[in-house]
């Protein structure tokens, strides 16, 4: 009776080296449900090779500002038993496109207005066109109130 060999797996150190992320980051991703490992009889983590593409996808999405919660939600729709495909990536990136476009518009607006704010530091002047036009935030109390405008 022949059994097919199990697919090769990678240790956490091998995944860290190949993916360019720290072992602690891989443990964090696993704790958050973004990746999964198998356990050996000695309770050592072993990852299927497809985890490398999954980690790459996570890192790219993070670099664009997509939150880990959003990344996890998207990855939950992909099968765990294989690496994400180019088709999977196209679907994910398309689902994030509107949010990224909005963020680009916001950053472009900040860039175009930032020279009127340089040197001020307070971001609370009645005249500040960038963060508090017309001093509308005064009614919310002292201190910073808004991190990102919608």
mmCIF file of N, CA and C in Angstrom, residues 20-124:
data_model
loop_
_atom_site.group_PDB
_atom_site.id
_atom_site.type_symbol
_atom_site.label_atom_id
_atom_site.label_comp_id
_atom_site.label_asym_id
_atom_site.label_seq_id
_atom_site.Cartn_x
_atom_site.Cartn_y
_atom_site.Cartn_z
ATOM 1 N N UNK A 20 10.854 37.607 4.348
ATOM 2 C CA UNK A 20 11.417 38.881 4.783
ATOM 3 C C UNK A 20 10.703 39.497 5.972
ATOM 4 N N UNK A 21 9.916 38.714 6.686
ATOM 5 C CA UNK A 21 9.253 39.219 7.892
ATOM 6 C C UNK A 21 9.789 38.466 9.103
ATOM 7 N N UNK A 22 9.718 39.084 10.244
ATOM 8 C CA UNK A 22 10.222 38.498 11.474
ATOM 9 C C UNK A 22 9.358 37.312 11.907
ATOM 10 N N UNK A 23 9.986 36.397 12.616
ATOM 11 C CA UNK A 23 9.259 35.260 13.179
ATOM 12 C C UNK A 23 8.106 35.766 14.039
ATOM 13 N N UNK A 24 8.345 36.810 14.820
ATOM 14 C CA UNK A 24 7.285 37.348 15.683
ATOM 15 C C UNK A 24 6.110 37.864 14.854
ATOM 16 N N UNK A 25 6.392 38.387 13.666
ATOM 17 C CA UNK A 25 5.317 38.852 12.783
ATOM 18 C C UNK A 25 4.490 37.666 12.294
ATOM 19 N N UNK A 26 5.156 36.584 11.952
ATOM 20 C CA UNK A 26 4.431 35.376 11.524
ATOM 21 C C UNK A 26 3.556 34.854 12.660
ATOM 22 N N UNK A 27 4.081 34.853 13.871
ATOM 23 C CA UNK A 27 3.277 34.418 15.023
ATOM 24 C C UNK A 27 2.069 35.348 15.208
ATOM 25 N N UNK A 28 2.297 36.646 15.033
ATOM 26 C CA UNK A 28 1.215 37.629 15.145
ATOM 27 C C UNK A 28 0.156 37.377 14.071
ATOM 28 N N UNK A 29 0.588 37.197 12.827
ATOM 29 C CA UNK A 29 -0.355 36.913 11.738
ATOM 30 C C UNK A 29 -1.156 35.650 12.045
ATOM 31 N N UNK A 30 -0.493 34.659 12.585
ATOM 32 C CA UNK A 30 -1.198 33.422 12.912
ATOM 33 C C UNK A 30 -2.210 33.644 14.034
ATOM 34 N N UNK A 31 -1.808 34.401 15.048
ATOM 35 C CA UNK A 31 -2.725 34.689 16.157
ATOM 36 C C UNK A 31 -3.950 35.459 15.679
ATOM 37 N N UNK A 32 -3.784 36.287 14.654
ATOM 38 C CA UNK A 32 -4.888 37.076 14.100
ATOM 39 C C UNK A 32 -5.693 36.297 13.063
ATOM 40 N N UNK A 33 -5.291 35.070 12.764
ATOM 41 C CA UNK A 33 -6.032 34.243 11.816
ATOM 42 C C UNK A 33 -5.738 34.543 10.362
ATOM 43 N N UNK A 34 -4.649 35.249 10.077
ATOM 44 C CA UNK A 34 -4.296 35.581 8.696
ATOM 45 C C UNK A 34 -3.588 34.426 7.992
ATOM 46 N N UNK A 35 -2.828 33.652 8.746
ATOM 47 C CA UNK A 35 -2.157 32.466 8.218
ATOM 48 C C UNK A 35 -2.367 31.327 9.207
ATOM 49 N N UNK A 36 -2.118 30.112 8.728
ATOM 50 C CA UNK A 36 -2.264 28.937 9.584
ATOM 51 C C UNK A 36 -1.033 28.059 9.451
ATOM 52 N N UNK A 37 -0.705 27.397 10.538
ATOM 53 C CA UNK A 37 0.398 26.443 10.503
ATOM 54 C C UNK A 37 -0.121 25.071 10.903
ATOM 55 N N UNK A 38 0.674 24.098 10.579
ATOM 56 C CA UNK A 38 0.453 22.740 11.049
ATOM 57 C C UNK A 38 1.414 22.543 12.212
ATOM 58 N N UNK A 39 1.184 21.545 13.028
ATOM 59 C CA UNK A 39 2.086 21.261 14.143
ATOM 60 C C UNK A 39 2.674 19.863 13.984
ATOM 61 N N UNK A 40 3.969 19.771 14.258
ATOM 62 C CA UNK A 40 4.628 18.472 14.244
ATOM 63 C C UNK A 40 4.314 17.753 15.551
ATOM 64 N N UNK A 41 4.752 16.505 15.641
ATOM 65 C CA UNK A 41 4.563 15.764 16.885
ATOM 66 C C UNK A 41 5.268 16.460 18.036
ATOM 67 N N UNK A 42 6.337 17.193 17.744
ATOM 68 C CA UNK A 42 7.059 17.954 18.754
ATOM 69 C C UNK A 42 6.495 19.352 18.962
ATOM 70 N N UNK A 43 5.320 19.625 18.386
ATOM 71 C CA UNK A 43 4.609 20.897 18.503
ATOM 72 C C UNK A 43 5.333 22.072 17.831
ATOM 73 N N UNK A 44 6.149 21.778 16.830
ATOM 74 C CA UNK A 44 6.799 22.843 16.067
ATOM 75 C C UNK A 44 5.886 23.250 14.912
ATOM 76 N N UNK A 45 5.902 24.534 14.604
ATOM 77 C CA UNK A 45 5.093 25.038 13.497
ATOM 78 C C UNK A 45 5.702 24.609 12.171
ATOM 79 N N UNK A 46 4.832 24.224 11.259
ATOM 80 C CA UNK A 46 5.211 23.937 9.873
ATOM 81 C C UNK A 46 4.157 24.591 8.991
ATOM 82 N N UNK A 47 4.634 25.282 7.974
ATOM 83 C CA UNK A 47 3.739 26.006 7.075
ATOM 84 C C UNK A 47 3.771 25.395 5.694
ATOM 85 N N UNK A 48 2.613 25.307 5.050
ATOM 86 C CA UNK A 48 2.615 24.907 3.644
ATOM 87 C C UNK A 48 3.300 25.997 2.823
ATOM 88 N N UNK A 49 3.905 25.631 1.715
ATOM 89 C CA UNK A 49 4.656 26.591 0.900
ATOM 90 C C UNK A 49 3.792 27.761 0.431
ATOM 91 N N UNK A 50 2.499 27.526 0.275
ATOM 92 C CA UNK A 50 1.592 28.589 -0.162
ATOM 93 C C UNK A 50 1.501 29.758 0.792
ATOM 94 N N UNK A 51 1.964 29.569 2.031
ATOM 95 C CA UNK A 51 1.914 30.654 3.000
ATOM 96 C C UNK A 51 2.812 31.810 2.556
ATOM 97 N N UNK A 52 3.839 31.525 1.774
ATOM 98 C CA UNK A 52 4.726 32.592 1.304
ATOM 99 C C UNK A 52 3.960 33.607 0.461
ATOM 100 N N UNK A 53 3.100 33.134 -0.417
ATOM 101 C CA UNK A 53 2.307 34.049 -1.238
ATOM 102 C C UNK A 53 1.277 34.784 -0.376
ATOM 103 N N UNK A 54 0.716 34.092 0.595
ATOM 104 C CA UNK A 54 -0.261 34.711 1.495
ATOM 105 C C UNK A 54 0.409 35.833 2.305
ATOM 106 N N UNK A 55 1.612 35.600 2.812
ATOM 107 C CA UNK A 55 2.345 36.627 3.558
ATOM 108 C C UNK A 55 2.662 37.803 2.633
ATOM 109 N N UNK A 56 3.077 37.511 1.401
ATOM 110 C CA UNK A 56 3.362 38.593 0.445
ATOM 111 C C UNK A 56 2.113 39.433 0.206
ATOM 112 N N UNK A 57 0.985 38.785 0.051
ATOM 113 C CA UNK A 57 -0.280 39.492 -0.158
ATOM 114 C C UNK A 57 -0.601 40.375 1.052
ATOM 115 N N UNK A 58 -0.412 39.848 2.251
ATOM 116 C CA UNK A 58 -0.668 40.623 3.472
ATOM 117 C C UNK A 58 0.224 41.856 3.504
ATOM 118 N N UNK A 59 1.513 41.669 3.220
ATOM 119 C CA UNK A 59 2.464 42.786 3.279
ATOM 120 C C UNK A 59 2.141 43.861 2.239
ATOM 121 N N UNK A 60 1.788 43.452 1.040
ATOM 122 C CA UNK A 60 1.432 44.423 -0.001
ATOM 123 C C UNK A 60 0.189 45.196 0.415
ATOM 124 N N UNK A 61 -0.815 44.495 0.904
ATOM 125 C CA UNK A 61 -2.047 45.160 1.333
ATOM 126 C C UNK A 61 -1.759 46.130 2.484
ATOM 127 N N UNK A 62 -0.912 45.718 3.428
ATOM 128 C CA UNK A 62 -0.563 46.615 4.535
ATOM 129 C C UNK A 62 0.141 47.866 4.025
ATOM 130 N N UNK A 63 1.010 47.716 3.057
ATOM 131 C CA UNK A 63 1.745 48.872 2.532
ATOM 132 C C UNK A 63 0.816 49.874 1.867
ATOM 133 N N UNK A 64 -0.324 49.431 1.388
ATOM 134 C CA UNK A 64 -1.279 50.355 0.788
ATOM 135 C C UNK A 64 -2.205 50.956 1.842
ATOM 136 N N UNK A 65 -2.050 50.529 3.092
ATOM 137 C CA UNK A 65 -2.857 51.095 4.166
ATOM 138 C C UNK A 65 -4.100 50.298 4.496
ATOM 139 N N UNK A 66 -4.265 49.129 3.920
ATOM 140 C CA UNK A 66 -5.414 48.286 4.245
ATOM 141 C C UNK A 66 -5.188 47.716 5.649
ATOM 142 N N UNK A 67 -6.200 47.789 6.488
ATOM 143 C CA UNK A 67 -6.064 47.316 7.867
ATOM 144 C C UNK A 67 -6.008 45.786 7.911
ATOM 145 N N UNK A 68 -5.426 45.264 8.978
ATOM 146 C CA UNK A 68 -5.365 43.810 9.128
ATOM 147 C C UNK A 68 -6.753 43.195 9.233
ATOM 148 N N UNK A 69 -7.690 43.917 9.813
ATOM 149 C CA UNK A 69 -9.062 43.417 9.902
ATOM 150 C C UNK A 69 -9.642 43.244 8.490
ATOM 151 N N UNK A 70 -9.432 44.241 7.631
ATOM 152 C CA UNK A 70 -9.920 44.145 6.250
ATOM 153 C C UNK A 70 -9.201 43.045 5.483
ATOM 154 N N UNK A 71 -7.909 42.910 5.725
ATOM 155 C CA UNK A 71 -7.135 41.860 5.059
ATOM 156 C C UNK A 71 -7.658 40.490 5.486
ATOM 157 N N UNK A 72 -7.884 40.317 6.784
ATOM 158 C CA UNK A 72 -8.396 39.035 7.267
ATOM 159 C C UNK A 72 -9.759 38.721 6.663
ATOM 160 N N UNK A 73 -10.634 39.718 6.625
ATOM 161 C CA UNK A 73 -11.955 39.505 6.029
ATOM 162 C C UNK A 73 -11.827 39.025 4.591
ATOM 163 N N UNK A 74 -10.922 39.643 3.850
ATOM 164 C CA UNK A 74 -10.714 39.247 2.455
ATOM 165 C C UNK A 74 -10.116 37.846 2.369
ATOM 166 N N UNK A 75 -9.117 37.560 3.189
ATOM 167 C CA UNK A 75 -8.465 36.247 3.147
ATOM 168 C C UNK A 75 -9.396 35.132 3.593
ATOM 169 N N UNK A 76 -10.360 35.445 4.437
ATOM 170 C CA UNK A 76 -11.317 34.435 4.880
ATOM 171 C C UNK A 76 -12.126 33.866 3.723
ATOM 172 N N UNK A 77 -12.164 34.595 2.607
ATOM 173 C CA UNK A 77 -12.907 34.129 1.435
ATOM 174 C C UNK A 77 -12.055 33.249 0.521
ATOM 175 N N UNK A 78 -10.781 33.107 0.848
ATOM 176 C CA UNK A 78 -9.883 32.291 0.032
ATOM 177 C C UNK A 78 -9.659 30.941 0.701
ATOM 178 N N UNK A 79 -9.473 29.904 -0.103
ATOM 179 C CA UNK A 79 -9.195 28.592 0.492
ATOM 180 C C UNK A 79 -7.840 28.588 1.202
ATOM 181 N N UNK A 80 -7.768 27.907 2.323
ATOM 182 C CA UNK A 80 -6.514 27.804 3.069
ATOM 183 C C UNK A 80 -5.582 26.740 2.486
ATOM 184 N N UNK A 81 -6.126 25.853 1.661
ATOM 185 C CA UNK A 81 -5.338 24.709 1.205
ATOM 186 C C UNK A 81 -4.483 24.992 -0.031
ATOM 187 N N UNK A 82 -4.454 26.248 -0.471
ATOM 188 C CA UNK A 82 -3.613 26.585 -1.621
ATOM 189 C C UNK A 82 -3.178 28.045 -1.527
ATOM 190 N N UNK A 83 -2.132 28.350 -2.274
ATOM 191 C CA UNK A 83 -1.647 29.730 -2.316
ATOM 192 C C UNK A 83 -2.651 30.591 -3.072
ATOM 193 N N UNK A 84 -2.802 31.851 -2.671
ATOM 194 C CA UNK A 84 -3.664 32.749 -3.453
ATOM 195 C C UNK A 84 -3.150 32.851 -4.894
ATOM 196 N N UNK A 85 -4.069 32.826 -5.820
ATOM 197 C CA UNK A 85 -3.717 32.886 -7.246
ATOM 198 C C UNK A 85 -3.742 34.334 -7.738
ATOM 199 N N UNK A 86 -3.294 34.529 -8.971
ATOM 200 C CA UNK A 86 -3.365 35.854 -9.589
ATOM 201 C C UNK A 86 -4.822 36.309 -9.671
ATOM 202 N N UNK A 87 -5.714 35.388 -9.942
ATOM 203 C CA UNK A 87 -7.146 35.718 -9.999
ATOM 204 C C UNK A 87 -7.656 36.158 -8.622
ATOM 205 N N UNK A 88 -7.218 35.457 -7.579
ATOM 206 C CA UNK A 88 -7.585 35.856 -6.216
ATOM 207 C C UNK A 88 -7.095 37.276 -5.939
ATOM 208 N N UNK A 89 -5.843 37.556 -6.313
ATOM 209 C CA UNK A 89 -5.275 38.882 -6.069
ATOM 210 C C UNK A 89 -6.060 39.955 -6.817
ATOM 211 N N UNK A 90 -6.421 39.687 -8.058
ATOM 212 C CA UNK A 90 -7.214 40.668 -8.828
ATOM 213 C C UNK A 90 -8.532 40.973 -8.118
ATOM 214 N N UNK A 91 -9.198 39.953 -7.626
ATOM 215 C CA UNK A 91 -10.474 40.162 -6.925
ATOM 216 C C UNK A 91 -10.268 40.969 -5.647
ATOM 217 N N UNK A 92 -9.227 40.648 -4.897
ATOM 218 C CA UNK A 92 -8.962 41.396 -3.661
ATOM 219 C C UNK A 92 -8.612 42.841 -3.955
ATOM 220 N N UNK A 93 -7.718 43.048 -4.903
ATOM 221 C CA UNK A 93 -7.297 44.417 -5.196
ATOM 222 C C UNK A 93 -8.465 45.243 -5.732
ATOM 223 N N UNK A 94 -9.333 44.628 -6.501
ATOM 224 C CA UNK A 94 -10.508 45.346 -7.007
ATOM 225 C C UNK A 94 -11.444 45.731 -5.855
ATOM 226 N N UNK A 95 -11.555 44.851 -4.872
ATOM 227 C CA UNK A 95 -12.441 45.153 -3.747
ATOM 228 C C UNK A 95 -11.903 46.300 -2.896
ATOM 229 N N UNK A 96 -10.595 46.533 -2.937
ATOM 230 C CA UNK A 96 -9.986 47.608 -2.157
ATOM 231 C C UNK A 96 -9.812 48.898 -2.953
ATOM 232 N N UNK A 97 -10.071 48.861 -4.249
ATOM 233 C CA UNK A 97 -9.789 49.998 -5.125
ATOM 234 C C UNK A 97 -10.510 51.287 -4.705
ATOM 235 N N UNK A 98 -11.784 51.224 -4.386
ATOM 236 C CA UNK A 98 -12.541 52.438 -4.032
ATOM 237 C C UNK A 98 -11.959 53.097 -2.781
ATOM 238 N N UNK A 99 -11.638 52.290 -1.786
ATOM 239 C CA UNK A 99 -11.045 52.837 -0.568
ATOM 240 C C UNK A 99 -9.686 53.477 -0.861
ATOM 241 N N UNK A 100 -8.882 52.817 -1.668
ATOM 242 C CA UNK A 100 -7.571 53.372 -2.017
ATOM 243 C C UNK A 100 -7.718 54.662 -2.816
ATOM 244 N N UNK A 101 -8.670 54.702 -3.742
ATOM 245 C CA UNK A 101 -8.917 55.929 -4.505
ATOM 246 C C UNK A 101 -9.316 57.069 -3.573
ATOM 247 N N UNK A 102 -10.160 56.782 -2.592
ATOM 248 C CA UNK A 102 -10.568 57.803 -1.624
ATOM 249 C C UNK A 102 -9.359 58.281 -0.818
ATOM 250 N N UNK A 103 -8.521 57.363 -0.395
ATOM 251 C CA UNK A 103 -7.330 57.731 0.368
ATOM 252 C C UNK A 103 -6.380 58.585 -0.471
ATOM 253 N N UNK A 104 -6.247 58.257 -1.756
ATOM 254 C CA UNK A 104 -5.391 59.042 -2.653
ATOM 255 C C UNK A 104 -5.937 60.461 -2.789
ATOM 256 N N UNK A 105 -7.260 60.586 -2.958
ATOM 257 C CA UNK A 105 -7.864 61.929 -3.045
ATOM 258 C C UNK A 105 -7.612 62.721 -1.773
ATOM 259 N N UNK A 106 -7.757 62.062 -0.631
ATOM 260 C CA UNK A 106 -7.533 62.719 0.656
ATOM 261 C C UNK A 106 -6.077 63.180 0.773
ATOM 262 N N UNK A 107 -5.144 62.307 0.452
ATOM 263 C CA UNK A 107 -3.723 62.659 0.550
ATOM 264 C C UNK A 107 -3.349 63.753 -0.441
ATOM 265 N N UNK A 108 -3.931 63.719 -1.626
ATOM 266 C CA UNK A 108 -3.667 64.766 -2.607
ATOM 267 C C UNK A 108 -4.159 66.112 -2.072
ATOM 268 N N UNK A 109 -5.341 66.131 -1.465
ATOM 269 C CA UNK A 109 -5.858 67.364 -0.865
ATOM 270 C C UNK A 109 -4.967 67.869 0.252
ATOM 271 N N UNK A 110 -4.490 66.959 1.102
ATOM 272 C CA UNK A 110 -3.574 67.355 2.173
ATOM 273 C C UNK A 110 -2.278 67.922 1.590
ATOM 274 N N UNK A 111 -1.743 67.241 0.589
ATOM 275 C CA UNK A 111 -0.514 67.714 -0.044
ATOM 276 C C UNK A 111 -0.692 69.112 -0.615
ATOM 277 N N UNK A 112 -1.824 69.348 -1.261
ATOM 278 C CA UNK A 112 -2.053 70.629 -1.918
ATOM 279 C C UNK A 112 -2.303 71.760 -0.923
ATOM 280 N N UNK A 113 -2.677 71.427 0.311
ATOM 281 C CA UNK A 113 -2.961 72.456 1.310
ATOM 282 C C UNK A 113 -1.904 72.552 2.405
ATOM 283 N N UNK A 114 -0.973 71.653 2.429
ATOM 284 C CA UNK A 114 -0.078 71.570 3.579
ATOM 285 C C UNK A 114 0.824 72.791 3.738
ATOM 286 N N UNK A 115 1.169 73.472 2.669
ATOM 287 C CA UNK A 115 2.056 74.624 2.814
ATOM 288 C C UNK A 115 1.394 75.760 3.581
ATOM 289 N N UNK A 116 0.071 75.790 3.654
ATOM 290 C CA UNK A 116 -0.594 76.826 4.444
ATOM 291 C C UNK A 116 -0.564 76.484 5.929
ATOM 292 N N UNK A 117 -0.094 75.305 6.268
ATOM 293 C CA UNK A 117 -0.095 74.868 7.651
ATOM 294 C C UNK A 117 1.322 74.760 8.216
ATOM 295 N N UNK A 118 2.316 74.663 7.407
ATOM 296 C CA UNK A 118 3.692 74.474 7.875
ATOM 297 C C UNK A 118 4.059 75.577 8.861
ATOM 298 N N UNK A 119 4.632 75.199 9.987
ATOM 299 C CA UNK A 119 5.084 76.157 10.973
ATOM 300 C C UNK A 119 4.057 76.477 12.035
ATOM 301 N N UNK A 120 2.798 76.204 11.820
ATOM 302 C CA UNK A 120 1.753 76.515 12.786
ATOM 303 C C UNK A 120 1.810 75.541 13.955
ATOM 304 N N UNK A 121 1.635 74.287 13.662
ATOM 305 C CA UNK A 121 1.741 73.259 14.683
ATOM 306 C C UNK A 121 0.481 72.978 15.467
ATOM 307 N N UNK A 122 -0.454 73.912 15.523
ATOM 308 C CA UNK A 122 -1.597 73.687 16.423
ATOM 309 C C UNK A 122 -2.783 73.023 15.727
ATOM 310 N N UNK A 123 -2.945 73.230 14.455
ATOM 311 C CA UNK A 123 -4.052 72.650 13.695
ATOM 312 C C UNK A 123 -5.427 72.988 14.271
ATOM 313 N N UNK A 124 -5.525 74.089 14.992
ATOM 314 C CA UNK A 124 -6.825 74.428 15.569
ATOM 315 C C UNK A 124 -7.217 75.890 15.366
#
